[in-house]
PDB file of C-alpha atoms in Angstrom:
ATOM      1  CA  MET A   1     289.470 262.720 218.970  1.00  0.00           C
ATOM      2  CA  LYS A   2     291.037 261.731 222.279  1.00  0.00           C
ATOM      3  CA  THR A   3     289.204 263.353 225.153  1.00  0.00           C
ATOM      4  CA  PRO A   4     291.291 266.102 226.792  1.00  0.00           C
ATOM      5  CA  THR A   5     291.895 265.600 230.486  1.00  0.00           C
ATOM      6  CA  GLY A   6     289.974 268.712 231.414  1.00  0.00           C
ATOM      7  CA  LEU A   7     286.815 267.455 229.712  1.00  0.00           C
ATOM      8  CA  GLN A   8     286.714 263.845 230.924  1.00  0.00           C
ATOM      9  CA  ALA A   9     284.735 264.744 234.069  1.00  0.00           C
ATOM     10  CA  LEU A  10     282.070 266.407 231.945  1.00  0.00           C
ATOM     11  CA  ILE A  11     281.688 263.260 229.855  1.00  0.00           C
ATOM     12  CA  ASP A  12     281.560 261.114 233.007  1.00  0.00           C
ATOM     13  CA  ASP A  13     278.778 263.337 234.399  1.00  0.00           C
ATOM     14  CA  GLY A  14     276.855 263.376 231.122  1.00  0.00           C
ATOM     15  CA  VAL A  15     277.247 267.141 230.622  1.00  0.00           C
ATOM     16  CA  ILE A  16     278.728 266.555 227.171  1.00  0.00           C
ATOM     17  CA  ASP A  17     278.566 263.479 225.000  1.00  0.00           C
ATOM     18  CA  GLU A  18     281.518 263.906 222.680  1.00  0.00           C
ATOM     19  CA  VAL A  19     284.548 266.121 222.070  1.00  0.00           C
ATOM     20  CA  MET A  20     284.478 266.768 218.325  1.00  0.00           C
ATOM     21  CA  ARG A  21     287.555 268.889 217.686  1.00  0.00           C
ATOM     22  CA  PRO A  22     289.727 271.660 219.102  1.00  0.00           C
ATOM     23  CA  LEU A  23     288.554 275.159 218.221  1.00  0.00           C
ATOM     24  CA  LYS A  24     291.365 277.351 219.472  1.00  0.00           C
ATOM     25  CA  SER A  25     294.063 277.425 222.127  1.00  0.00           C
ATOM     26  CA  GLY A  26     295.711 280.371 223.832  1.00  0.00           C
ATOM     27  CA  LYS A  27     297.758 281.143 226.894  1.00  0.00           C
ATOM     28  CA  GLU A  28     294.696 281.409 229.126  1.00  0.00           C
ATOM     29  CA  ALA A  29     292.412 278.649 227.874  1.00  0.00           C
ATOM     30  CA  ALA A  30     291.737 275.996 225.262  1.00  0.00           C
ATOM     31  CA  VAL A  31     288.343 275.799 223.530  1.00  0.00           C
ATOM     32  CA  TYR A  32     286.816 272.642 222.048  1.00  0.00           C
ATOM     33  CA  VAL A  33     283.767 271.950 219.918  1.00  0.00           C
ATOM     34  CA  VAL A  34     281.593 269.461 221.798  1.00  0.00           C
ATOM     35  CA  ARG A  35     278.291 267.667 221.321  1.00  0.00           C
ATOM     36  CA  CYS A  36     275.617 267.835 223.981  1.00  0.00           C
ATOM     37  CA  GLY A  37     272.792 265.569 222.848  1.00  0.00           C
ATOM     38  CA  GLU A  38     271.693 266.991 219.504  1.00  0.00           C
ATOM     39  CA  GLU A  39     273.322 270.380 220.148  1.00  0.00           C
ATOM     40  CA  VAL A  40     276.842 271.397 219.124  1.00  0.00           C
ATOM     41  CA  ARG A  41     278.403 273.775 221.633  1.00  0.00           C
ATOM     42  CA  CYS A  42     281.857 274.765 222.781  1.00  0.00           C
ATOM     43  CA  ALA A  43     283.714 274.078 226.013  1.00  0.00           C
ATOM     44  CA  LYS A  44     286.341 276.447 227.378  1.00  0.00           C
ATOM     45  CA  VAL A  45     288.956 274.784 229.557  1.00  0.00           C
ATOM     46  CA  TYR A  46     290.856 277.342 231.626  1.00  0.00           C
ATOM     47  CA  LYS A  47     294.566 276.709 232.124  1.00  0.00           C
ATOM     48  CA  ASP A  48     296.147 276.859 235.553  1.00  0.00           C
ATOM     49  CA  MET A  49     297.984 279.993 236.617  1.00  0.00           C
ATOM     50  CA  ALA A  50     301.359 278.260 236.190  1.00  0.00           C
ATOM     51  CA  GLN A  51     300.566 277.730 232.489  1.00  0.00           C
ATOM     52  CA  ARG A  52     299.389 281.262 231.853  1.00  0.00           C
ATOM     53  CA  SER A  53     301.315 284.460 231.324  1.00  0.00           C
ATOM     54  CA  PHE A  54     298.594 287.059 230.861  1.00  0.00           C
ATOM     55  CA  GLN A  55     300.282 290.358 231.621  1.00  0.00           C
ATOM     56  CA  GLN A  56     299.218 292.865 234.266  1.00  0.00           C
ATOM     57  CA  ARG A  57     296.823 290.461 236.040  1.00  0.00           C
ATOM     58  CA  VAL A  58     296.829 292.672 239.133  1.00  0.00           C
ATOM     59  CA  GLN A  59     295.673 295.677 237.111  1.00  0.00           C
ATOM     60  CA  TYR A  60     292.748 293.734 235.701  1.00  0.00           C
ATOM     61  CA  GLN A  61     291.744 292.271 239.065  1.00  0.00           C
ATOM     62  CA  GLU A  62     291.556 295.608 240.876  1.00  0.00           C
ATOM     63  CA  GLY A  63     288.016 296.267 242.011  1.00  0.00           C
ATOM     64  CA  ARG A  64     286.739 292.725 241.569  1.00  0.00           C
ATOM     65  CA  LYS A  65     284.575 291.438 244.381  1.00  0.00           C
ATOM     66  CA  VAL A  66     285.674 288.387 246.371  1.00  0.00           C
ATOM     67  CA  ARG A  67     282.934 286.198 247.806  1.00  0.00           C
ATOM     68  CA  GLY A  68     284.105 286.218 251.429  1.00  0.00           C
ATOM     69  CA  SER A  69     286.252 288.232 253.843  1.00  0.00           C
ATOM     70  CA  ARG A  70     288.500 285.241 254.604  1.00  0.00           C
ATOM     71  CA  GLU A  71     289.198 284.791 250.882  1.00  0.00           C
ATOM     72  CA  ALA A  72     289.866 288.506 250.478  1.00  0.00           C
ATOM     73  CA  ARG A  73     292.404 288.516 253.314  1.00  0.00           C
ATOM     74  CA  ALA A  74     294.122 285.402 251.977  1.00  0.00           C
ATOM     75  CA  ILE A  75     294.391 286.867 248.497  1.00  0.00           C
ATOM     76  CA  GLY A  76     295.769 290.088 249.905  1.00  0.00           C
ATOM     77  CA  LYS A  77     298.434 288.176 251.817  1.00  0.00           C
ATOM     78  CA  ALA A  78     299.211 285.950 248.802  1.00  0.00           C
ATOM     79  CA  THR A  79     299.066 282.804 250.902  1.00  0.00           C
ATOM     80  CA  LYS A  80     298.822 279.385 249.264  1.00  0.00           C
ATOM     81  CA  TYR A  81     295.114 279.356 250.060  1.00  0.00           C
ATOM     82  CA  GLY A  82     294.827 282.924 248.769  1.00  0.00           C
ATOM     83  CA  ARG A  83     296.471 282.046 245.466  1.00  0.00           C
ATOM     84  CA  LYS A  84     294.059 279.132 245.067  1.00  0.00           C
ATOM     85  CA  GLN A  85     291.112 281.432 245.763  1.00  0.00           C
ATOM     86  CA  GLN A  86     292.473 283.994 243.341  1.00  0.00           C
ATOM     87  CA  GLU A  87     292.721 281.294 240.685  1.00  0.00           C
ATOM     88  CA  THR A  88     289.116 280.208 241.357  1.00  0.00           C
ATOM     89  CA  ALA A  89     287.913 283.826 241.198  1.00  0.00           C
ATOM     90  CA  TRP A  90     289.740 284.378 237.918  1.00  0.00           C
ATOM     91  CA  LYS A  91     288.052 281.341 236.359  1.00  0.00           C
ATOM     92  CA  ASN A  92     284.636 282.402 237.662  1.00  0.00           C
ATOM     93  CA  THR A  93     284.941 285.940 236.263  1.00  0.00           C
ATOM     94  CA  GLU A  94     284.038 285.154 232.666  1.00  0.00           C
ATOM     95  CA  VAL A  95     281.131 282.922 233.696  1.00  0.00           C
ATOM     96  CA  ASP A  96     279.615 285.608 235.899  1.00  0.00           C
ATOM     97  CA  ALA A  97     280.166 288.277 233.251  1.00  0.00           C
ATOM     98  CA  LEU A  98     278.474 286.263 230.502  1.00  0.00           C
ATOM     99  CA  TYR A  99     275.326 285.708 232.542  1.00  0.00           C
ATOM    100  CA  GLN A 100     275.215 289.350 233.591  1.00  0.00           C
ATOM    101  CA  LEU A 101     275.812 290.655 230.072  1.00  0.00           C
ATOM    102  CA  ARG A 102     273.277 288.321 228.474  1.00  0.00           C
ATOM    103  CA  GLU A 103     270.695 289.606 230.944  1.00  0.00           C
ATOM    104  CA  ALA A 104     271.642 293.176 229.981  1.00  0.00           C
ATOM    105  CA  GLY A 105     271.073 292.429 226.306  1.00  0.00           C
ATOM    106  CA  VAL A 106     274.706 292.425 225.228  1.00  0.00           C
ATOM    107  CA  ARG A 107     275.438 290.108 222.272  1.00  0.00           C
ATOM    108  CA  VAL A 108     277.764 287.551 223.834  1.00  0.00           C
ATOM    109  CA  PRO A 109     277.752 283.741 223.591  1.00  0.00           C
ATOM    110  CA  GLU A 110     274.991 282.153 225.649  1.00  0.00           C
ATOM    111  CA  PRO A 111     276.437 280.278 228.647  1.00  0.00           C
ATOM    112  CA  TYR A 112     275.035 276.841 229.414  1.00  0.00           C
ATOM    113  CA  GLY A 113     276.860 276.216 232.681  1.00  0.00           C
ATOM    114  CA  TYR A 114     280.168 275.942 234.464  1.00  0.00           C
ATOM    115  CA  PHE A 115     281.273 272.427 235.372  1.00  0.00           C
ATOM    116  CA  HIS A 116     284.558 271.294 236.941  1.00  0.00           C
ATOM    117  CA  GLY A 117     286.261 274.518 235.908  1.00  0.00           C
ATOM    118  CA  VAL A 118     284.978 274.310 232.314  1.00  0.00           C
ATOM    119  CA  LEU A 119     282.609 276.845 230.726  1.00  0.00           C
ATOM    120  CA  VAL A 120     280.093 275.316 228.288  1.00  0.00           C
ATOM    121  CA  MET A 121     278.558 277.908 226.001  1.00  0.00           C
ATOM    122  CA  GLU A 122     277.071 278.665 222.598  1.00  0.00           C
ATOM    123  CA  LEU A 123     279.192 277.912 219.546  1.00  0.00           C
ATOM    124  CA  VAL A 124     278.965 280.983 217.317  1.00  0.00           C
ATOM    125  CA  THR A 125     278.798 279.901 213.667  1.00  0.00           C
ATOM    126  CA  ASP A 126     278.613 281.422 210.193  1.00  0.00           C
ATOM    127  CA  ALA A 127     275.785 280.924 207.708  1.00  0.00           C
ATOM    128  CA  ASP A 128     277.134 277.497 206.745  1.00  0.00           C
ATOM    129  CA  GLY A 129     277.347 276.238 210.304  1.00  0.00           C
ATOM    130  CA  HIS A 130     281.144 276.551 210.539  1.00  0.00           C
ATOM    131  CA  SER A 131     282.871 278.379 213.363  1.00  0.00           C
ATOM    132  CA  ALA A 132     282.339 282.101 212.844  1.00  0.00           C
ATOM    133  CA  PRO A 133     285.358 284.133 211.721  1.00  0.00           C
ATOM    134  CA  ARG A 134     286.925 286.888 213.777  1.00  0.00           C
ATOM    135  CA  LEU A 135     286.214 290.476 212.811  1.00  0.00           C
ATOM    136  CA  GLY A 136     289.848 290.874 211.730  1.00  0.00           C
ATOM    137  CA  GLU A 137     289.472 288.017 209.269  1.00  0.00           C
ATOM    138  CA  VAL A 138     286.634 289.404 207.129  1.00  0.00           C
ATOM    139  CA  GLU A 139     286.514 292.062 204.423  1.00  0.00           C
ATOM    140  CA  LEU A 140     283.844 294.679 204.882  1.00  0.00           C
ATOM    141  CA  ALA A 141     282.116 297.226 202.689  1.00  0.00           C
ATOM    142  CA  PRO A 142     282.144 300.768 204.150  1.00  0.00           C
ATOM    143  CA  ASP A 143     278.436 300.559 205.084  1.00  0.00           C
ATOM    144  CA  GLN A 144     279.011 297.218 206.812  1.00  0.00           C
ATOM    145  CA  ALA A 145     281.921 298.660 208.787  1.00  0.00           C
ATOM    146  CA  ARG A 146     279.818 301.619 209.893  1.00  0.00           C
ATOM    147  CA  GLY A 147     276.961 299.346 210.912  1.00  0.00           C
ATOM    148  CA  PHE A 148     279.273 297.034 212.861  1.00  0.00           C
ATOM    149  CA  HIS A 149     280.849 300.040 214.553  1.00  0.00           C
ATOM    150  CA  ARG A 150     277.449 301.434 215.624  1.00  0.00           C
ATOM    151  CA  PHE A 151     276.418 298.034 216.936  1.00  0.00           C
ATOM    152  CA  LEU A 152     279.646 297.391 218.847  1.00  0.00           C
ATOM    153  CA  VAL A 153     279.715 300.874 220.385  1.00  0.00           C
ATOM    154  CA  ARG A 154     276.168 300.214 221.628  1.00  0.00           C
ATOM    155  CA  GLN A 155     277.309 296.893 223.132  1.00  0.00           C
ATOM    156  CA  VAL A 156     280.143 298.692 224.984  1.00  0.00           C
ATOM    157  CA  VAL A 157     277.565 301.218 226.288  1.00  0.00           C
ATOM    158  CA  LYS A 158     275.346 298.411 227.571  1.00  0.00           C
ATOM    159  CA  MET A 159     278.344 296.822 229.285  1.00  0.00           C
ATOM    160  CA  LEU A 160     279.338 300.098 230.886  1.00  0.00           C
ATOM    161  CA  CYS A 161     275.784 300.594 232.116  1.00  0.00           C
ATOM    162  CA  VAL A 162     276.109 297.420 234.212  1.00  0.00           C
ATOM    163  CA  GLY A 163     279.538 298.526 235.423  1.00  0.00           C
ATOM    164  CA  LEU A 164     281.763 296.338 233.220  1.00  0.00           C
ATOM    165  CA  ILE A 165     284.518 297.005 230.696  1.00  0.00           C
ATOM    166  CA  HIS A 166     285.817 294.224 228.478  1.00  0.00           C
ATOM    167  CA  GLY A 167     289.459 295.213 229.011  1.00  0.00           C
ATOM    168  CA  ASP A 168     290.885 293.376 225.993  1.00  0.00           C
ATOM    169  CA  LEU A 169     288.427 294.187 223.223  1.00  0.00           C
ATOM    170  CA  SER A 170     289.750 294.132 219.652  1.00  0.00           C
ATOM    171  CA  GLU A 171     289.037 292.663 216.231  1.00  0.00           C
ATOM    172  CA  TYR A 172     290.331 289.351 217.595  1.00  0.00           C
ATOM    173  CA  ASN A 173     287.672 289.180 220.350  1.00  0.00           C
ATOM    174  CA  VAL A 174     284.692 289.788 218.061  1.00  0.00           C
ATOM    175  CA  LEU A 175     283.154 287.018 215.975  1.00  0.00           C
ATOM    176  CA  VAL A 176     281.038 287.733 212.882  1.00  0.00           C
ATOM    177  CA  ALA A 177     277.810 285.728 212.912  1.00  0.00           C
ATOM    178  CA  PRO A 178     275.095 285.968 210.214  1.00  0.00           C
ATOM    179  CA  ASP A 179     273.103 288.317 212.473  1.00  0.00           C
ATOM    180  CA  GLY A 180     276.084 290.525 213.326  1.00  0.00           C
ATOM    181  CA  PRO A 181     279.062 290.752 215.680  1.00  0.00           C
ATOM    182  CA  VAL A 182     279.371 288.688 218.869  1.00  0.00           C
ATOM    183  CA  ILE A 183     281.811 289.735 221.613  1.00  0.00           C
ATOM    184  CA  ILE A 184     283.829 286.958 223.231  1.00  0.00           C
ATOM    185  CA  ASP A 185     286.591 286.353 225.812  1.00  0.00           C
ATOM    186  CA  PHE A 186     285.793 287.995 229.172  1.00  0.00           C
ATOM    187  CA  PRO A 187     288.239 286.603 231.775  1.00  0.00           C
ATOM    188  CA  GLN A 188     289.962 290.000 231.955  1.00  0.00           C
ATOM    189  CA  VAL A 189     286.724 292.035 232.371  1.00  0.00           C
ATOM    190  CA  VAL A 190     287.179 294.948 234.770  1.00  0.00           C
ATOM    191  CA  SER A 191     284.965 296.948 237.118  1.00  0.00           C
ATOM    192  CA  ALA A 192     284.174 300.374 235.692  1.00  0.00           C
ATOM    193  CA  ALA A 193     283.713 301.921 239.123  1.00  0.00           C
ATOM    194  CA  GLY A 194     286.302 299.975 241.084  1.00  0.00           C
ATOM    195  CA  ASN A 195     289.348 299.955 238.814  1.00  0.00           C
ATOM    196  CA  ASN A 196     291.621 302.990 238.573  1.00  0.00           C
ATOM    197  CA  ALA A 197     292.556 302.085 235.012  1.00  0.00           C
ATOM    198  CA  ALA A 198     288.889 301.697 233.882  1.00  0.00           C
ATOM    199  CA  ARG A 199     288.822 304.824 231.718  1.00  0.00           C
ATOM    200  CA  THR A 200     292.114 303.932 230.003  1.00  0.00           C
ATOM    201  CA  MET A 201     290.864 300.399 229.278  1.00  0.00           C
ATOM    202  CA  LEU A 202     287.550 301.647 227.933  1.00  0.00           C
ATOM    203  CA  LEU A 203     289.332 304.078 225.600  1.00  0.00           C
ATOM    204  CA  ARG A 204     291.653 301.319 224.443  1.00  0.00           C
ATOM    205  CA  ASP A 205     288.747 298.937 223.786  1.00  0.00           C
ATOM    206  CA  VAL A 206     286.804 301.431 221.670  1.00  0.00           C
ATOM    207  CA  ASN A 207     289.931 302.711 219.952  1.00  0.00           C
ATOM    208  CA  ASN A 208     290.818 299.142 218.985  1.00  0.00           C
ATOM    209  CA  LEU A 209     287.441 298.714 217.302  1.00  0.00           C
ATOM    210  CA  THR A 210     287.582 302.143 215.698  1.00  0.00           C
ATOM    211  CA  ALA A 211     291.056 301.505 214.271  1.00  0.00           C
ATOM    212  CA  SER A 212     289.996 298.144 212.865  1.00  0.00           C
ATOM    213  CA  LEU A 213     286.716 299.257 211.311  1.00  0.00           C
ATOM    214  CA  GLY A 214     288.189 302.593 210.314  1.00  0.00           C
ATOM    215  CA  ALA A 215     290.306 300.712 207.795  1.00  0.00           C
ATOM    216  CA  TRP A 216     287.067 300.163 205.821  1.00  0.00           C
ATOM    217  CA  ALA A 217     285.334 303.449 206.732  1.00  0.00           C
ATOM    218  CA  PRO A 218     288.066 306.052 207.429  1.00  0.00           C
ATOM    219  CA  GLU A 219     285.673 308.683 208.765  1.00  0.00           C
ATOM    220  CA  LEU A 220     285.276 306.542 211.895  1.00  0.00           C
ATOM    221  CA  LEU A 221     288.811 307.528 212.885  1.00  0.00           C
ATOM    222  CA  ASP A 222     287.553 311.030 213.608  1.00  0.00           C
ATOM    223  CA  THR A 223     285.018 309.890 216.207  1.00  0.00           C
ATOM    224  CA  TRP A 224     285.347 310.014 220.012  1.00  0.00           C
ATOM    225  CA  TYR A 225     282.693 307.634 221.317  1.00  0.00           C
ATOM    226  CA  ALA A 226     284.733 306.289 224.222  1.00  0.00           C
ATOM    227  CA  GLU A 227     285.410 309.743 225.641  1.00  0.00           C
ATOM    228  CA  GLU A 228     281.770 310.707 225.160  1.00  0.00           C
ATOM    229  CA  MET A 229     280.347 307.644 226.883  1.00  0.00           C
ATOM    230  CA  TRP A 230     282.832 307.853 229.766  1.00  0.00           C
ATOM    231  CA  ALA A 231     281.900 311.481 230.434  1.00  0.00           C
ATOM    232  CA  LEU A 232     278.220 310.472 230.551  1.00  0.00           C
ATOM    233  CA  PHE A 233     279.060 307.502 232.810  1.00  0.00           C
ATOM    234  CA  GLU A 234     280.979 309.664 235.250  1.00  0.00           C
ATOM    235  CA  ALA A 235     278.097 312.124 235.386  1.00  0.00           C
ATOM    236  CA  GLY A 236     275.577 309.325 235.998  1.00  0.00           C
ATOM    237  CA  ASP A 237     273.826 310.115 232.710  1.00  0.00           C
ATOM    238  CA  LEU A 238     274.721 307.057 230.645  1.00  0.00           C
ATOM    239  CA  HIS A 239     271.864 304.698 229.772  1.00  0.00           C
ATOM    240  CA  PRO A 240     271.665 301.699 227.408  1.00  0.00           C
ATOM    241  CA  ASP A 241     269.788 303.810 224.866  1.00  0.00           C
ATOM    242  CA  SER A 242     271.704 307.068 225.370  1.00  0.00           C
ATOM    243  CA  GLU A 243     272.142 308.816 222.030  1.00  0.00           C
ATOM    244  CA  LEU A 244     275.816 309.279 221.164  1.00  0.00           C
ATOM    245  CA  THR A 245     277.215 311.615 218.546  1.00  0.00           C
ATOM    246  CA  GLY A 246     280.854 310.553 218.379  1.00  0.00           C
ATOM    247  CA  THR A 247     281.942 314.114 219.094  1.00  0.00           C
ATOM    248  CA  PHE A 248     283.651 315.266 222.243  1.00  0.00           C
ATOM    249  CA  VAL A 249     285.153 318.571 223.352  1.00  0.00           C
ATOM    250  CA  HIS A 250     288.547 317.864 224.883  1.00  0.00           C
ATOM    251  CA  ASP A 251     290.284 319.968 227.450  1.00  0.00           C
ATOM    252  CA  GLU A 252     293.359 320.646 225.316  1.00  0.00           C
ATOM    253  CA  SER A 253     295.179 322.068 228.305  1.00  0.00           C
ATOM    254  CA  VAL A 254     295.579 318.556 229.713  1.00  0.00           C
ATOM    255  CA  VAL A 255     294.985 316.252 226.732  1.00  0.00           C
ATOM    256  CA  ASP A 256     297.471 315.787 223.891  1.00  0.00           C
ATOM    257  CA  LEU A 257     295.170 314.928 221.000  1.00  0.00           C
ATOM    258  CA  ASP A 258     298.025 313.706 218.811  1.00  0.00           C
ATOM    259  CA  SER A 259     299.089 311.209 221.491  1.00  0.00           C
ATOM    260  CA  VAL A 260     295.509 309.986 221.843  1.00  0.00           C
ATOM    261  CA  ARG A 261     295.345 309.299 218.097  1.00  0.00           C
ATOM    262  CA  HIS A 262     298.759 307.619 218.230  1.00  0.00           C
ATOM    263  CA  ALA A 263     297.317 305.393 220.945  1.00  0.00           C
ATOM    264  CA  ILE A 264     294.911 303.958 218.391  1.00  0.00           C
ATOM    265  CA  ASN A 265     297.814 302.818 216.237  1.00  0.00           C
ATOM    266  CA  ASP A 266     299.576 301.467 219.300  1.00  0.00           C
ATOM    267  CA  ALA A 267     296.425 299.546 220.191  1.00  0.00           C
ATOM    268  CA  ARG A 268     296.372 297.924 216.752  1.00  0.00           C
ATOM    269  CA  GLU A 269     299.991 296.880 217.110  1.00  0.00           C
ATOM    270  CA  GLU A 270     299.311 295.477 220.598  1.00  0.00           C
ATOM    271  CA  ALA A 271     296.341 293.504 219.281  1.00  0.00           C
ATOM    272  CA  LEU A 272     298.524 292.060 216.522  1.00  0.00           C
ATOM    273  CA  ILE A 273     301.187 291.025 219.021  1.00  0.00           C
ATOM    274  CA  ARG A 274     298.574 289.333 221.193  1.00  0.00           C
ATOM    275  CA  GLN A 275     297.185 287.473 218.211  1.00  0.00           C
ATOM    276  CA  GLN A 276     300.642 286.297 217.229  1.00  0.00           C
ATOM    277  CA  GLY A 277     301.098 285.046 220.792  1.00  0.00           C
ATOM    278  CA  ARG A 278     297.811 283.133 220.637  1.00  0.00           C
ATOM    279  CA  GLU A 279     298.821 281.560 217.327  1.00  0.00           C
ATOM    280  CA  ALA A 280     302.211 280.614 218.709  1.00  0.00           C
ATOM    281  CA  ALA A 281     300.560 279.023 221.775  1.00  0.00           C
ATOM    282  CA  ALA A 282     298.183 277.094 219.524  1.00  0.00           C
ATOM    283  CA  ALA A 283     301.086 275.843 217.410  1.00  0.00           C
ATOM    284  CA  GLU A 284     302.802 274.508 220.546  1.00  0.00           C
ATOM    285  CA  ASP A 285     299.721 272.506 221.666  1.00  0.00           C
TER     286      ASP A 285
END
């Protein structure tokens, strides 16, 4: 295929040898299958801010660290330089998160480097070597759904233990490899300690997974893992191997349990809308 503009510099520098085919395209980035020597990997080309329309960017960026005081002041003042630095920081976020999460033992694609604004990383495949399907694209037996749920909840715990929350986790951001689920897409990752909406995002992430996998194992819908792990996190008692029960005693004087459960259904609808947006964006490319 014709080499996309964003990947030509990587070919010129010998980082990749060939662009084999497009993998997916969304509002934030386009991903291509590439060949690096004898290895087949994927390259994620981030789109410029003018081409993106990811909602509530400010909410996601709250609490993120900026590398220097000058950059922080410029971003705060929204100067031209500040907007450029904000764009650079946004593109660096996923790269930094992948390296940090891999070190923490979270099952995410292995990053191989960041070159000219392009992230080169592991291509997650199925047993036949084809691109792995999303979690929302596979049929599961009840025991499989329970196993996937246990595994994914543990990945969320490991993420939270290093202070990160995915922020957009759903059945569309989980790939199913032969050895189990792989979590992808981290440009919107948020700081658990530095973002005022961190708890809400954590609950939404876990509720998305619970709603999806609960379709195959309905008893999962009566679990409260997000609330349980957040309470442990706030108390400083959450560890990567902390035993979770899925039960949680709510303060019913301030929490409307019906509205919390409705939020799960809302999360599923929101995930569907986002997926339709991604498909529409891909159709336009």
